[in-house]
PDB file of C-alpha atoms in Angstrom:
ATOM      1  CA  MET A   1       0.043  -0.065   0.501  1.00  0.00           C
ATOM      2  CA  SER A   2       1.345   3.051  -1.018  1.00  0.00           C
ATOM      3  CA  GLU A   3       0.870   7.040   0.655  1.00  0.00           C
ATOM      4  CA  LEU A   4       0.340  10.469  -1.425  1.00  0.00           C
ATOM      5  CA  THR A   5       1.822  12.909   0.700  1.00  0.00           C
ATOM      6  CA  ILE A   6       0.208  16.446   0.023  1.00  0.00           C
ATOM      7  CA  SER A   7       1.517  19.499   1.685  1.00  0.00           C
ATOM      8  CA  ILE A   8       1.776  23.075   1.686  1.00  0.00           C
ATOM      9  CA  ARG A   9       5.293  24.260   2.053  1.00  0.00           C
ATOM     10  CA  ARG A  10       7.698  27.372   1.507  1.00  0.00           C
ATOM     11  CA  ALA A  11       9.404  27.553  -1.475  1.00  0.00           C
ATOM     12  CA  ARG A  12      13.117  26.265  -1.443  1.00  0.00           C
ATOM     13  CA  SER A  13      15.611  27.168  -4.220  1.00  0.00           C
ATOM     14  CA  GLU A  14      15.620  23.610  -5.339  1.00  0.00           C
ATOM     15  CA  ASP A  15      11.835  24.505  -6.677  1.00  0.00           C
ATOM     16  CA  ALA A  16      12.725  26.535  -9.026  1.00  0.00           C
ATOM     17  CA  ALA A  17      11.923  24.819 -12.228  1.00  0.00           C
ATOM     18  CA  ALA A  18       9.031  23.326 -11.174  1.00  0.00           C
ATOM     19  CA  LEU A  19       7.728  27.136 -10.011  1.00  0.00           C
ATOM     20  CA  SER A  20       8.432  27.785 -14.153  1.00  0.00           C
ATOM     21  CA  SER A  21       7.249  24.684 -15.604  1.00  0.00           C
ATOM     22  CA  VAL A  22       3.817  25.509 -13.155  1.00  0.00           C
ATOM     23  CA  PHE A  23       3.837  29.131 -14.033  1.00  0.00           C
ATOM     24  CA  ASP A  24       3.342  28.250 -17.726  1.00  0.00           C
ATOM     25  CA  SER A  25       1.266  25.545 -17.901  1.00  0.00           C
ATOM     26  CA  THR A  26      -1.308  27.613 -15.727  1.00  0.00           C
ATOM     27  CA  TRP A  27      -1.296  30.928 -17.431  1.00  0.00           C
ATOM     28  CA  ARG A  28      -1.277  29.283 -20.891  1.00  0.00           C
ATOM     29  CA  GLU A  29      -4.750  27.021 -19.777  1.00  0.00           C
ATOM     30  CA  ALA A  30      -5.687  30.245 -17.487  1.00  0.00           C
ATOM     31  CA  TYR A  31      -5.017  33.251 -19.960  1.00  0.00           C
ATOM     32  CA  GLN A  32      -4.952  31.920 -23.196  1.00  0.00           C
ATOM     33  CA  GLY A  33      -7.490  34.009 -25.767  1.00  0.00           C
ATOM     34  CA  ILE A  34      -7.469  36.752 -22.755  1.00  0.00           C
ATOM     35  CA  LEU A  35      -4.147  38.455 -22.787  1.00  0.00           C
ATOM     36  CA  PRO A  36      -2.340  39.023 -26.448  1.00  0.00           C
ATOM     37  CA  ALA A  37      -1.066  35.863 -27.529  1.00  0.00           C
ATOM     38  CA  LEU A  38       2.586  38.072 -28.020  1.00  0.00           C
ATOM     39  CA  ALA A  39       2.062  38.754 -24.091  1.00  0.00           C
ATOM     40  CA  LEU A  40       0.997  35.869 -23.122  1.00  0.00           C
ATOM     41  CA  GLU A  41       4.466  34.592 -24.448  1.00  0.00           C
ATOM     42  CA  ARG A  42       6.914  37.191 -23.133  1.00  0.00           C
ATOM     43  CA  MET A  43       4.983  36.883 -19.431  1.00  0.00           C
ATOM     44  CA  ILE A  44       5.767  33.056 -19.676  1.00  0.00           C
ATOM     45  CA  GLY A  45       9.696  33.929 -21.378  1.00  0.00           C
ATOM     46  CA  ARG A  46      10.657  36.198 -18.490  1.00  0.00           C
ATOM     47  CA  ARG A  47       9.443  33.634 -15.626  1.00  0.00           C
ATOM     48  CA  GLY A  48      12.290  31.117 -16.017  1.00  0.00           C
ATOM     49  CA  PRO A  49      13.898  29.102 -13.785  1.00  0.00           C
ATOM     50  CA  ARG A  50      16.201  31.653 -12.580  1.00  0.00           C
ATOM     51  CA  TRP A  51      13.492  34.111 -12.506  1.00  0.00           C
ATOM     52  CA  TRP A  52      11.725  31.952  -9.844  1.00  0.00           C
ATOM     53  CA  LEU A  53      15.128  31.139  -8.007  1.00  0.00           C
ATOM     54  CA  SER A  54      15.597  35.126  -7.462  1.00  0.00           C
ATOM     55  CA  THR A  55      11.968  35.675  -6.382  1.00  0.00           C
ATOM     56  CA  ILE A  56      12.664  32.769  -3.461  1.00  0.00           C
ATOM     57  CA  SER A  57      15.509  34.286  -2.475  1.00  0.00           C
ATOM     58  CA  ARG A  58      13.595  37.875  -1.919  1.00  0.00           C
ATOM     59  CA  GLY A  59      12.022  36.993   1.041  1.00  0.00           C
ATOM     60  CA  ARG A  60       7.831  37.724   0.274  1.00  0.00           C
ATOM     61  CA  PRO A  61       6.593  34.660   1.349  1.00  0.00           C
ATOM     62  CA  LEU A  62       5.971  32.304  -2.026  1.00  0.00           C
ATOM     63  CA  VAL A  63       4.457  28.562  -1.017  1.00  0.00           C
ATOM     64  CA  VAL A  64       4.123  25.474  -2.965  1.00  0.00           C
ATOM     65  CA  LEU A  65       1.617  22.729  -2.977  1.00  0.00           C
ATOM     66  CA  ASP A  66       3.794  19.373  -3.290  1.00  0.00           C
ATOM     67  CA  VAL A  67       1.073  16.051  -4.716  1.00  0.00           C
ATOM     68  CA  GLY A  68       3.631  13.094  -4.121  1.00  0.00           C
ATOM     69  CA  GLU A  69       6.641  15.320  -3.942  1.00  0.00           C
ATOM     70  CA  LYS A  70       5.607  17.167  -7.188  1.00  0.00           C
ATOM     71  CA  VAL A  71       5.500  20.929  -7.188  1.00  0.00           C
ATOM     72  CA  VAL A  72       2.135  21.273  -8.357  1.00  0.00           C
ATOM     73  CA  GLY A  73       1.363  24.629  -7.509  1.00  0.00           C
ATOM     74  CA  TYR A  74       2.118  27.964  -5.771  1.00  0.00           C
ATOM     75  CA  ALA A  75       0.889  30.889  -3.861  1.00  0.00           C
ATOM     76  CA  SER A  76       2.869  34.370  -3.308  1.00  0.00           C
ATOM     77  CA  TYR A  77       1.388  36.644  -0.733  1.00  0.00           C
ATOM     78  CA  GLY A  78       2.373  39.583   1.689  1.00  0.00           C
ATOM     79  CA  ARG A  79       1.474  43.045   2.645  1.00  0.00           C
ATOM     80  CA  CYS A  80      -0.596  44.604   0.640  1.00  0.00           C
ATOM     81  CA  ARG A  81       1.325  46.890  -1.359  1.00  0.00           C
ATOM     82  CA  ASP A  82      -1.661  49.330  -2.635  1.00  0.00           C
ATOM     83  CA  ARG A  83      -1.784  51.590   0.311  1.00  0.00           C
ATOM     84  CA  GLY A  84      -5.620  52.958  -1.385  1.00  0.00           C
ATOM     85  CA  LEU A  85      -7.005  49.604  -0.577  1.00  0.00           C
ATOM     86  CA  PRO A  86      -8.922  48.365   2.167  1.00  0.00           C
ATOM     87  CA  ALA A  87      -6.679  45.360   3.237  1.00  0.00           C
ATOM     88  CA  ASP A  88      -3.432  44.920   5.838  1.00  0.00           C
ATOM     89  CA  GLY A  89      -2.503  41.233   3.382  1.00  0.00           C
ATOM     90  CA  GLU A  90      -2.421  40.820  -0.303  1.00  0.00           C
ATOM     91  CA  VAL A  91      -2.251  36.980  -2.553  1.00  0.00           C
ATOM     92  CA  ASP A  92      -0.612  38.456  -5.244  1.00  0.00           C
ATOM     93  CA  GLU A  93      -0.743  34.964  -7.255  1.00  0.00           C
ATOM     94  CA  LEU A  94      -2.080  31.488  -6.544  1.00  0.00           C
ATOM     95  CA  TYR A  95      -1.891  28.830  -9.374  1.00  0.00           C
ATOM     96  CA  LEU A  96      -2.600  24.962  -9.686  1.00  0.00           C
ATOM     97  CA  ALA A  97      -1.458  23.248 -12.460  1.00  0.00           C
ATOM     98  CA  PRO A  98      -4.449  22.651 -14.486  1.00  0.00           C
ATOM     99  CA  GLU A  99      -4.973  18.826 -13.746  1.00  0.00           C
ATOM    100  CA  TYR A 100      -4.733  19.721 -10.386  1.00  0.00           C
ATOM    101  CA  GLN A 101      -7.796  22.495 -10.672  1.00  0.00           C
ATOM    102  CA  GLY A 102     -11.102  21.233  -9.421  1.00  0.00           C
ATOM    103  CA  LEU A 103      -9.858  18.833  -7.000  1.00  0.00           C
ATOM    104  CA  GLY A 104      -9.775  21.257  -3.532  1.00  0.00           C
ATOM    105  CA  PHE A 105      -6.047  22.071  -3.214  1.00  0.00           C
ATOM    106  CA  GLY A 106      -6.950  25.586  -4.274  1.00  0.00           C
ATOM    107  CA  LYS A 107      -9.493  25.897  -1.520  1.00  0.00           C
ATOM    108  CA  ARG A 108      -6.436  24.451   0.705  1.00  0.00           C
ATOM    109  CA  MET A 109      -3.371  26.523  -0.291  1.00  0.00           C
ATOM    110  CA  PHE A 110      -5.781  29.990  -0.138  1.00  0.00           C
ATOM    111  CA  LYS A 111      -6.729  29.639   3.309  1.00  0.00           C
ATOM    112  CA  ALA A 112      -3.177  28.398   4.458  1.00  0.00           C
ATOM    113  CA  VAL A 113      -1.897  31.901   2.890  1.00  0.00           C
ATOM    114  CA  ARG A 114      -5.065  33.287   4.454  1.00  0.00           C
ATOM    115  CA  ASN A 115      -4.030  31.342   7.738  1.00  0.00           C
ATOM    116  CA  ASP A 116      -0.306  32.588   7.697  1.00  0.00           C
ATOM    117  CA  LEU A 117      -1.518  36.167   6.687  1.00  0.00           C
ATOM    118  CA  GLU A 118      -3.560  36.292   9.327  1.00  0.00           C
ATOM    119  CA  ASP A 119      -0.597  35.368  11.927  1.00  0.00           C
ATOM    120  CA  ARG A 120       1.176  38.270  10.359  1.00  0.00           C
ATOM    121  CA  GLY A 121      -1.317  40.670  11.480  1.00  0.00           C
ATOM    122  CA  ALA A 122      -3.156  41.100   8.114  1.00  0.00           C
ATOM    123  CA  LYS A 123      -6.781  40.196   8.698  1.00  0.00           C
ATOM    124  CA  ARG A 124      -8.199  41.939   4.857  1.00  0.00           C
ATOM    125  CA  VAL A 125      -6.544  40.299   2.142  1.00  0.00           C
ATOM    126  CA  ALA A 126      -7.071  41.661  -1.110  1.00  0.00           C
ATOM    127  CA  VAL A 127      -6.580  39.899  -4.990  1.00  0.00           C
ATOM    128  CA  TRP A 128      -6.785  41.229  -7.828  1.00  0.00           C
ATOM    129  CA  CYS A 129      -7.944  38.911 -10.886  1.00  0.00           C
ATOM    130  CA  LEU A 130      -8.534  39.743 -14.394  1.00  0.00           C
ATOM    131  CA  ALA A 131     -12.059  40.108 -14.835  1.00  0.00           C
ATOM    132  CA  ASP A 132     -12.157  38.317 -18.275  1.00  0.00           C
ATOM    133  CA  ASN A 133     -10.662  35.324 -16.014  1.00  0.00           C
ATOM    134  CA  GLU A 134     -13.999  33.623 -15.214  1.00  0.00           C
ATOM    135  CA  ARG A 135     -12.785  30.701 -13.258  1.00  0.00           C
ATOM    136  CA  GLY A 136     -10.723  32.823 -11.369  1.00  0.00           C
ATOM    137  CA  CYS A 137     -13.386  35.508 -10.504  1.00  0.00           C
ATOM    138  CA  ALA A 138     -15.799  32.501  -9.472  1.00  0.00           C
ATOM    139  CA  PHE A 139     -13.140  30.863  -7.070  1.00  0.00           C
ATOM    140  CA  TYR A 140     -12.226  34.053  -5.248  1.00  0.00           C
ATOM    141  CA  ARG A 141     -16.215  34.701  -5.133  1.00  0.00           C
ATOM    142  CA  SER A 142     -16.500  31.365  -3.555  1.00  0.00           C
ATOM    143  CA  MET A 143     -14.516  31.629  -1.043  1.00  0.00           C
ATOM    144  CA  GLY A 144     -16.218  34.953   0.054  1.00  0.00           C
ATOM    145  CA  GLY A 145     -14.378  37.614  -1.601  1.00  0.00           C
ATOM    146  CA  ARG A 146     -16.455  40.654  -2.922  1.00  0.00           C
ATOM    147  CA  VAL A 147     -15.177  43.213  -5.541  1.00  0.00           C
ATOM    148  CA  VAL A 148     -13.883  46.049  -3.933  1.00  0.00           C
ATOM    149  CA  ALA A 149     -12.120  48.371  -6.803  1.00  0.00           C
ATOM    150  CA  GLU A 150     -11.390  47.525 -10.625  1.00  0.00           C
ATOM    151  CA  THR A 151      -8.867  49.201 -12.703  1.00  0.00           C
ATOM    152  CA  THR A 152      -7.623  49.098 -15.987  1.00  0.00           C
ATOM    153  CA  GLU A 153      -4.247  47.074 -17.314  1.00  0.00           C
ATOM    154  CA  ARG A 154      -2.094  47.128 -20.625  1.00  0.00           C
ATOM    155  CA  PHE A 155      -0.825  44.368 -22.245  1.00  0.00           C
ATOM    156  CA  SER A 156       0.576  44.298 -25.758  1.00  0.00           C
ATOM    157  CA  GLY A 157      -1.934  47.353 -26.612  1.00  0.00           C
ATOM    158  CA  SER A 158      -4.954  45.709 -25.063  1.00  0.00           C
ATOM    159  CA  ALA A 159      -6.584  46.788 -21.994  1.00  0.00           C
ATOM    160  CA  LEU A 160      -7.781  45.049 -19.871  1.00  0.00           C
ATOM    161  CA  THR A 161     -10.203  45.194 -16.374  1.00  0.00           C
ATOM    162  CA  LYS A 162      -8.626  43.783 -13.254  1.00  0.00           C
ATOM    163  CA  SER A 163     -10.803  42.942 -10.029  1.00  0.00           C
ATOM    164  CA  CYS A 164      -9.964  43.642  -6.556  1.00  0.00           C
ATOM    165  CA  PHE A 165     -11.317  40.936  -4.156  1.00  0.00           C
ATOM    166  CA  LEU A 166     -11.254  41.810  -0.442  1.00  0.00           C
ATOM    167  CA  PHE A 167     -11.681  39.180   2.385  1.00  0.00           C
ATOM    168  CA  LYS A 168     -11.841  40.278   5.580  1.00  0.00           C
TER     169      LYS A 168
END
């Protein structure tokens, strides 16, 4: 009989290549048809293992989801970067490899990150999500978030709306 170990842990330098792979697959799945193709390819190209290695050493919390000792997701978070928002903390990114979505792992990871932020004194948490990312917006609504702000961001000449979800 074998056991499948599932854990959420701090990212380590040896996770850089796996993080790059997860980023590639999740962004292709989430943003194809939303982001202009050139912008998407450039973004993916910039987030190689070297970028992730630098990010891991930067100090902003970055956790990975291990399933059977394989990195299949990650979340980056910390203090809220936008002083204009009514939030103490912020989840910068939360992504799961497409084949692991819809299984409850995203909820587990989001709750773990929220607990860590609360332990750090951040009771109100913000998350930005492209409004056209219907799956992402539905996830944050299902977790209890409500839209408190919107802004527009340009990607290769296309203006896309981002919604800010607030969690209390």
